């Protein structure tokens, strides 16, 4: 852990929110590969931008080209992958941007860490940032039918080790804020479901 460092404060979150006329939050998509997480997140990002809201999407594949290119897929590396993304998403949310994260994030403990970093159980209002877990639910069988990258086929053939749903576990969320049945829900309906939740939570009111 780094030592001899000091946290430098600037604008408060309330001041920044007032100036930008927006509240920040993290919308955390989790689910098996090929569940539709990224597709829904992309559509949601476009919708929020058209509403005039500042938003940014962090995608599981994309961050491994840069920020997390040194990490593999072992349980330890997956944990570090999620920790880093949670920290980045928290910074976006703190800046009053709506961060959308699309990661398999298969372990409950890692997702809880991400939630805790946002201060979901924080002691002060200033420490707390909205953390909205979206479980994009799909069976392994249905995911294999989609398999746009051919990953399940490779995993079945033993070409990919520690593949979630095949040779590595996926621990489904027990109480996500939003539960989307990917096999029965269109992308448009999923975006509507999430948008309705964000509106109910007061996150889509410009000028609030």
PDB file of C-alpha atoms in Angstrom:
ATOM      1  CA  UNK A   1       0.000   0.000   0.000  1.00  0.00           C
ATOM      2  CA  UNK A   2       1.260   3.471  -0.886  1.00  0.00           C
ATOM      3  CA  UNK A   3       2.496   5.657   1.963  1.00  0.00           C
ATOM      4  CA  UNK A   4       3.261   9.368   2.355  1.00  0.00           C
ATOM      5  CA  UNK A   5       0.249  10.411   0.313  1.00  0.00           C
ATOM      6  CA  UNK A   6      -2.493  12.913   1.111  1.00  0.00           C
ATOM      7  CA  UNK A   7      -6.032  13.199  -0.245  1.00  0.00           C
ATOM      8  CA  UNK A   8      -6.529  16.611  -1.890  1.00  0.00           C
ATOM      9  CA  UNK A   9     -10.078  17.943  -1.773  1.00  0.00           C
ATOM     10  CA  UNK A  10     -11.549  20.314  -4.329  1.00  0.00           C
ATOM     11  CA  UNK A  11     -15.167  20.881  -5.276  1.00  0.00           C
ATOM     12  CA  UNK A  12     -17.625  18.945  -3.179  1.00  0.00           C
ATOM     13  CA  UNK A  13     -19.846  16.449  -4.936  1.00  0.00           C
ATOM     14  CA  UNK A  14     -22.841  18.684  -4.265  1.00  0.00           C
ATOM     15  CA  UNK A  15     -21.122  21.693  -5.861  1.00  0.00           C
ATOM     16  CA  UNK A  16     -20.090  19.686  -8.893  1.00  0.00           C
ATOM     17  CA  UNK A  17     -23.576  18.204  -9.235  1.00  0.00           C
ATOM     18  CA  UNK A  18     -25.138  21.655  -9.087  1.00  0.00           C
ATOM     19  CA  UNK A  19     -22.753  23.017 -11.720  1.00  0.00           C
ATOM     20  CA  UNK A  20     -23.157  20.054 -14.074  1.00  0.00           C
ATOM     21  CA  UNK A  21     -26.876  19.705 -13.308  1.00  0.00           C
ATOM     22  CA  UNK A  22     -26.549  15.957 -12.886  1.00  0.00           C
ATOM     23  CA  UNK A  23     -26.063  13.274 -10.240  1.00  0.00           C
ATOM     24  CA  UNK A  24     -23.506  10.514 -10.682  1.00  0.00           C
ATOM     25  CA  UNK A  25     -24.018   6.788 -10.297  1.00  0.00           C
ATOM     26  CA  UNK A  26     -22.622   3.427 -11.354  1.00  0.00           C
ATOM     27  CA  UNK A  27     -24.804   0.960 -13.243  1.00  0.00           C
ATOM     28  CA  UNK A  28     -23.024  -2.385 -12.874  1.00  0.00           C
ATOM     29  CA  UNK A  29     -23.984  -5.009 -15.479  1.00  0.00           C
ATOM     30  CA  UNK A  30     -23.141  -8.599 -14.551  1.00  0.00           C
ATOM     31  CA  UNK A  31     -23.907 -11.901 -16.272  1.00  0.00           C
ATOM     32  CA  UNK A  32     -22.426 -14.707 -18.313  1.00  0.00           C
ATOM     33  CA  UNK A  33     -20.514 -14.131 -21.522  1.00  0.00           C
ATOM     34  CA  UNK A  34     -23.012 -13.643 -24.394  1.00  0.00           C
ATOM     35  CA  UNK A  35     -25.791 -12.668 -21.983  1.00  0.00           C
ATOM     36  CA  UNK A  36     -26.194  -9.319 -23.739  1.00  0.00           C
ATOM     37  CA  UNK A  37     -24.559  -7.082 -21.110  1.00  0.00           C
ATOM     38  CA  UNK A  38     -22.536  -4.998 -23.541  1.00  0.00           C
ATOM     39  CA  UNK A  39     -25.343  -4.727 -26.091  1.00  0.00           C
ATOM     40  CA  UNK A  40     -27.733  -3.369 -23.467  1.00  0.00           C
ATOM     41  CA  UNK A  41     -25.069  -1.077 -21.977  1.00  0.00           C
ATOM     42  CA  UNK A  42     -24.288   0.402 -25.403  1.00  0.00           C
ATOM     43  CA  UNK A  43     -27.966   1.062 -26.086  1.00  0.00           C
ATOM     44  CA  UNK A  44     -28.428   2.572 -22.618  1.00  0.00           C
ATOM     45  CA  UNK A  45     -25.398   4.827 -23.073  1.00  0.00           C
ATOM     46  CA  UNK A  46     -26.815   6.142 -26.346  1.00  0.00           C
ATOM     47  CA  UNK A  47     -30.224   6.705 -24.764  1.00  0.00           C
ATOM     48  CA  UNK A  48     -28.823   8.600 -21.776  1.00  0.00           C
ATOM     49  CA  UNK A  49     -26.638  10.756 -24.000  1.00  0.00           C
ATOM     50  CA  UNK A  50     -29.670  11.666 -26.094  1.00  0.00           C
ATOM     51  CA  UNK A  51     -31.383  12.722 -22.875  1.00  0.00           C
ATOM     52  CA  UNK A  52     -28.515  15.172 -22.352  1.00  0.00           C
ATOM     53  CA  UNK A  53     -26.825  13.231 -19.554  1.00  0.00           C
ATOM     54  CA  UNK A  54     -23.092  12.675 -19.181  1.00  0.00           C
ATOM     55  CA  UNK A  55     -22.366   8.955 -19.224  1.00  0.00           C
ATOM     56  CA  UNK A  56     -19.449   6.647 -20.024  1.00  0.00           C
ATOM     57  CA  UNK A  57     -19.302   2.905 -20.606  1.00  0.00           C
ATOM     58  CA  UNK A  58     -16.511   0.665 -19.321  1.00  0.00           C
ATOM     59  CA  UNK A  59     -16.508  -2.676 -21.145  1.00  0.00           C
ATOM     60  CA  UNK A  60     -14.906  -5.897 -19.918  1.00  0.00           C
ATOM     61  CA  UNK A  61     -13.025  -6.561 -23.151  1.00  0.00           C
ATOM     62  CA  UNK A  62     -12.014  -2.965 -23.819  1.00  0.00           C
ATOM     63  CA  UNK A  63     -10.298  -2.333 -20.480  1.00  0.00           C
ATOM     64  CA  UNK A  64      -8.128  -5.413 -20.964  1.00  0.00           C
ATOM     65  CA  UNK A  65      -6.503  -3.683 -23.929  1.00  0.00           C
ATOM     66  CA  UNK A  66      -5.139  -1.002 -21.615  1.00  0.00           C
ATOM     67  CA  UNK A  67      -5.805  -0.528 -17.923  1.00  0.00           C
ATOM     68  CA  UNK A  68      -5.978  -4.256 -17.153  1.00  0.00           C
ATOM     69  CA  UNK A  69      -3.853  -5.741 -19.928  1.00  0.00           C
ATOM     70  CA  UNK A  70      -1.527  -7.235 -17.303  1.00  0.00           C
ATOM     71  CA  UNK A  71      -4.289  -9.396 -15.822  1.00  0.00           C
ATOM     72  CA  UNK A  72      -5.384 -12.906 -16.735  1.00  0.00           C
ATOM     73  CA  UNK A  73      -8.499 -14.823 -15.718  1.00  0.00           C
ATOM     74  CA  UNK A  74      -7.436 -16.584 -12.535  1.00  0.00           C
ATOM     75  CA  UNK A  75      -9.647 -15.900  -9.495  1.00  0.00           C
ATOM     76  CA  UNK A  76      -6.973 -13.541  -8.136  1.00  0.00           C
ATOM     77  CA  UNK A  77      -6.697 -11.645 -11.422  1.00  0.00           C
ATOM     78  CA  UNK A  78     -10.468 -11.458 -11.773  1.00  0.00           C
ATOM     79  CA  UNK A  79     -10.641  -9.955  -8.290  1.00  0.00           C
ATOM     80  CA  UNK A  80      -8.054  -7.312  -9.163  1.00  0.00           C
ATOM     81  CA  UNK A  81      -9.787  -6.644 -12.477  1.00  0.00           C
ATOM     82  CA  UNK A  82     -13.049  -5.847 -10.706  1.00  0.00           C
ATOM     83  CA  UNK A  83     -11.333  -3.816  -7.975  1.00  0.00           C
ATOM     84  CA  UNK A  84      -9.678  -1.538 -10.533  1.00  0.00           C
ATOM     85  CA  UNK A  85     -12.864  -1.096 -12.525  1.00  0.00           C
ATOM     86  CA  UNK A  86     -14.845  -0.356  -9.379  1.00  0.00           C
ATOM     87  CA  UNK A  87     -12.339   2.357  -8.445  1.00  0.00           C
ATOM     88  CA  UNK A  88     -12.534   3.901 -11.930  1.00  0.00           C
ATOM     89  CA  UNK A  89     -16.341   3.731 -11.962  1.00  0.00           C
ATOM     90  CA  UNK A  90     -16.401   5.382  -8.540  1.00  0.00           C
ATOM     91  CA  UNK A  91     -14.307   8.273  -9.889  1.00  0.00           C
ATOM     92  CA  UNK A  92     -16.707   8.718 -12.805  1.00  0.00           C
ATOM     93  CA  UNK A  93     -19.702   8.621 -10.465  1.00  0.00           C
ATOM     94  CA  UNK A  94     -18.038  11.070  -8.096  1.00  0.00           C
ATOM     95  CA  UNK A  95     -17.565  13.446 -11.058  1.00  0.00           C
ATOM     96  CA  UNK A  96     -21.389  13.252 -11.499  1.00  0.00           C
ATOM     97  CA  UNK A  97     -21.101  11.050 -14.590  1.00  0.00           C
ATOM     98  CA  UNK A  98     -23.281   7.942 -14.920  1.00  0.00           C
ATOM     99  CA  UNK A  99     -20.780   5.100 -15.272  1.00  0.00           C
ATOM    100  CA  UNK A 100     -21.927   1.946 -17.050  1.00  0.00           C
ATOM    101  CA  UNK A 101     -19.775  -1.115 -16.410  1.00  0.00           C
ATOM    102  CA  UNK A 102     -20.213  -4.333 -18.380  1.00  0.00           C
ATOM    103  CA  UNK A 103     -18.266  -7.193 -16.786  1.00  0.00           C
ATOM    104  CA  UNK A 104     -18.975 -10.857 -16.120  1.00  0.00           C
ATOM    105  CA  UNK A 105     -17.820 -10.204 -12.530  1.00  0.00           C
ATOM    106  CA  UNK A 106     -18.681 -13.782 -11.523  1.00  0.00           C
ATOM    107  CA  UNK A 107     -17.956 -13.649  -7.791  1.00  0.00           C
ATOM    108  CA  UNK A 108     -20.363 -12.207  -5.222  1.00  0.00           C
ATOM    109  CA  UNK A 109     -17.523 -11.031  -2.999  1.00  0.00           C
ATOM    110  CA  UNK A 110     -15.978  -8.983  -5.807  1.00  0.00           C
ATOM    111  CA  UNK A 111     -19.292  -7.347  -6.679  1.00  0.00           C
ATOM    112  CA  UNK A 112     -19.846  -6.586  -3.000  1.00  0.00           C
ATOM    113  CA  UNK A 113     -16.408  -4.966  -2.912  1.00  0.00           C
ATOM    114  CA  UNK A 114     -17.425  -2.772  -5.842  1.00  0.00           C
ATOM    115  CA  UNK A 115     -20.612  -1.803  -4.011  1.00  0.00           C
ATOM    116  CA  UNK A 116     -18.730  -1.097  -0.781  1.00  0.00           C
ATOM    117  CA  UNK A 117     -16.234   1.123  -2.612  1.00  0.00           C
ATOM    118  CA  UNK A 118     -19.177   3.273  -3.663  1.00  0.00           C
ATOM    119  CA  UNK A 119     -20.080   3.701  -0.014  1.00  0.00           C
ATOM    120  CA  UNK A 120     -23.344   1.778  -0.270  1.00  0.00           C
ATOM    121  CA  UNK A 121     -22.933   1.124   3.439  1.00  0.00           C
ATOM    122  CA  UNK A 122     -21.008   4.335   4.066  1.00  0.00           C
ATOM    123  CA  UNK A 123     -21.381   6.378   7.234  1.00  0.00           C
ATOM    124  CA  UNK A 124     -21.991   9.733   5.565  1.00  0.00           C
ATOM    125  CA  UNK A 125     -24.072  10.949   2.653  1.00  0.00           C
ATOM    126  CA  UNK A 126     -20.940  12.399   1.048  1.00  0.00           C
ATOM    127  CA  UNK A 127     -19.330   8.957   1.027  1.00  0.00           C
ATOM    128  CA  UNK A 128     -22.306   7.275  -0.620  1.00  0.00           C
ATOM    129  CA  UNK A 129     -22.705   6.963  -4.389  1.00  0.00           C
ATOM    130  CA  UNK A 130     -25.587   5.144  -6.093  1.00  0.00           C
ATOM    131  CA  UNK A 131     -24.564   1.617  -7.122  1.00  0.00           C
ATOM    132  CA  UNK A 132     -27.116  -0.196  -9.261  1.00  0.00           C
ATOM    133  CA  UNK A 133     -26.494  -3.862  -9.967  1.00  0.00           C
ATOM    134  CA  UNK A 134     -28.099  -5.119 -13.174  1.00  0.00           C
ATOM    135  CA  UNK A 135     -28.168  -8.893 -13.495  1.00  0.00           C
ATOM    136  CA  UNK A 136     -28.485  -9.876 -17.158  1.00  0.00           C
ATOM    137  CA  UNK A 137     -29.701 -13.409 -16.598  1.00  0.00           C
ATOM    138  CA  UNK A 138     -29.223 -16.148 -19.166  1.00  0.00           C
ATOM    139  CA  UNK A 139     -28.758 -19.909 -19.003  1.00  0.00           C
ATOM    140  CA  UNK A 140     -25.473 -21.430 -20.105  1.00  0.00           C
ATOM    141  CA  UNK A 141     -27.389 -23.322 -22.804  1.00  0.00           C
ATOM    142  CA  UNK A 142     -28.871 -20.140 -24.254  1.00  0.00           C
ATOM    143  CA  UNK A 143     -25.538 -18.316 -24.014  1.00  0.00           C
ATOM    144  CA  UNK A 144     -23.876 -21.145 -25.943  1.00  0.00           C
ATOM    145  CA  UNK A 145     -26.472 -20.828 -28.706  1.00  0.00           C
ATOM    146  CA  UNK A 146     -25.555 -17.174 -29.121  1.00  0.00           C
ATOM    147  CA  UNK A 147     -21.782 -17.453 -28.561  1.00  0.00           C
ATOM    148  CA  UNK A 148     -20.862 -14.625 -31.003  1.00  0.00           C
ATOM    149  CA  UNK A 149     -17.132 -14.964 -30.253  1.00  0.00           C
ATOM    150  CA  UNK A 150     -17.035 -18.759 -30.268  1.00  0.00           C
ATOM    151  CA  UNK A 151     -15.740 -18.756 -26.699  1.00  0.00           C
ATOM    152  CA  UNK A 152     -18.012 -21.460 -25.332  1.00  0.00           C
ATOM    153  CA  UNK A 153     -17.003 -23.794 -28.134  1.00  0.00           C
ATOM    154  CA  UNK A 154     -13.335 -23.193 -27.346  1.00  0.00           C
ATOM    155  CA  UNK A 155     -13.973 -23.660 -23.631  1.00  0.00           C
ATOM    156  CA  UNK A 156     -15.747 -26.965 -24.256  1.00  0.00           C
ATOM    157  CA  UNK A 157     -12.752 -28.057 -26.327  1.00  0.00           C
ATOM    158  CA  UNK A 158     -10.387 -27.168 -23.491  1.00  0.00           C
ATOM    159  CA  UNK A 159      -8.785 -24.325 -25.434  1.00  0.00           C
ATOM    160  CA  UNK A 160      -9.834 -21.709 -22.849  1.00  0.00           C
ATOM    161  CA  UNK A 161      -9.132 -22.399 -19.200  1.00  0.00           C
ATOM    162  CA  UNK A 162     -11.190 -21.039 -16.300  1.00  0.00           C
ATOM    163  CA  UNK A 163     -14.083 -19.975 -18.520  1.00  0.00           C
ATOM    164  CA  UNK A 164     -17.093 -18.773 -16.534  1.00  0.00           C
ATOM    165  CA  UNK A 165     -20.060 -21.112 -16.777  1.00  0.00           C
ATOM    166  CA  UNK A 166     -18.004 -24.005 -18.111  1.00  0.00           C
ATOM    167  CA  UNK A 167     -14.822 -24.512 -16.097  1.00  0.00           C
ATOM    168  CA  UNK A 168     -15.222 -21.641 -13.630  1.00  0.00           C
ATOM    169  CA  UNK A 169     -18.250 -20.696 -11.503  1.00  0.00           C
ATOM    170  CA  UNK A 170     -20.700 -17.849 -11.851  1.00  0.00           C
ATOM    171  CA  UNK A 171     -22.296 -16.754  -8.586  1.00  0.00           C
ATOM    172  CA  UNK A 172     -25.594 -15.149  -9.525  1.00  0.00           C
ATOM    173  CA  UNK A 173     -26.725 -12.024  -7.644  1.00  0.00           C
ATOM    174  CA  UNK A 174     -29.342 -12.728  -5.000  1.00  0.00           C
ATOM    175  CA  UNK A 175     -30.851  -9.249  -4.751  1.00  0.00           C
ATOM    176  CA  UNK A 176     -29.843  -7.118  -7.734  1.00  0.00           C
ATOM    177  CA  UNK A 177     -31.536  -3.773  -8.133  1.00  0.00           C
ATOM    178  CA  UNK A 178     -32.573  -4.840 -11.652  1.00  0.00           C
ATOM    179  CA  UNK A 179     -33.048  -8.386 -12.981  1.00  0.00           C
ATOM    180  CA  UNK A 180     -33.272  -8.790 -16.754  1.00  0.00           C
ATOM    181  CA  UNK A 181     -34.266 -12.107 -18.304  1.00  0.00           C
ATOM    182  CA  UNK A 182     -32.087 -11.877 -21.392  1.00  0.00           C
ATOM    183  CA  UNK A 183     -33.842 -14.701 -23.253  1.00  0.00           C
ATOM    184  CA  UNK A 184     -37.241 -12.994 -22.964  1.00  0.00           C
ATOM    185  CA  UNK A 185     -36.402  -9.285 -22.890  1.00  0.00           C
ATOM    186  CA  UNK A 186     -35.542  -7.177 -25.937  1.00  0.00           C
ATOM    187  CA  UNK A 187     -32.725  -4.646 -25.789  1.00  0.00           C
ATOM    188  CA  UNK A 188     -35.274  -1.840 -26.041  1.00  0.00           C
ATOM    189  CA  UNK A 189     -37.313  -3.198 -23.143  1.00  0.00           C
ATOM    190  CA  UNK A 190     -34.161  -3.708 -21.057  1.00  0.00           C
ATOM    191  CA  UNK A 191     -33.135  -0.079 -21.629  1.00  0.00           C
ATOM    192  CA  UNK A 192     -36.647   1.029 -20.697  1.00  0.00           C
ATOM    193  CA  UNK A 193     -36.559  -1.061 -17.517  1.00  0.00           C
ATOM    194  CA  UNK A 194     -33.242   0.448 -16.436  1.00  0.00           C
ATOM    195  CA  UNK A 195     -34.254   3.969 -17.399  1.00  0.00           C
ATOM    196  CA  UNK A 196     -37.456   3.675 -15.382  1.00  0.00           C
ATOM    197  CA  UNK A 197     -35.413   2.629 -12.351  1.00  0.00           C
ATOM    198  CA  UNK A 198     -32.961   5.521 -12.775  1.00  0.00           C
ATOM    199  CA  UNK A 199     -35.865   7.944 -13.077  1.00  0.00           C
ATOM    200  CA  UNK A 200     -37.484   6.533  -9.941  1.00  0.00           C
ATOM    201  CA  UNK A 201     -34.183   7.074  -8.112  1.00  0.00           C
ATOM    202  CA  UNK A 202     -34.027  10.690  -9.259  1.00  0.00           C
ATOM    203  CA  UNK A 203     -30.963  10.219 -11.463  1.00  0.00           C
ATOM    204  CA  UNK A 204     -32.479  11.493 -14.710  1.00  0.00           C
ATOM    205  CA  UNK A 205     -33.702  14.861 -13.460  1.00  0.00           C
ATOM    206  CA  UNK A 206     -31.501  17.504 -15.051  1.00  0.00           C
ATOM    207  CA  UNK A 207     -30.988  20.419 -12.738  1.00  0.00           C
ATOM    208  CA  UNK A 208     -31.731  18.435  -9.579  1.00  0.00           C
TER     209      UNK A 208
END
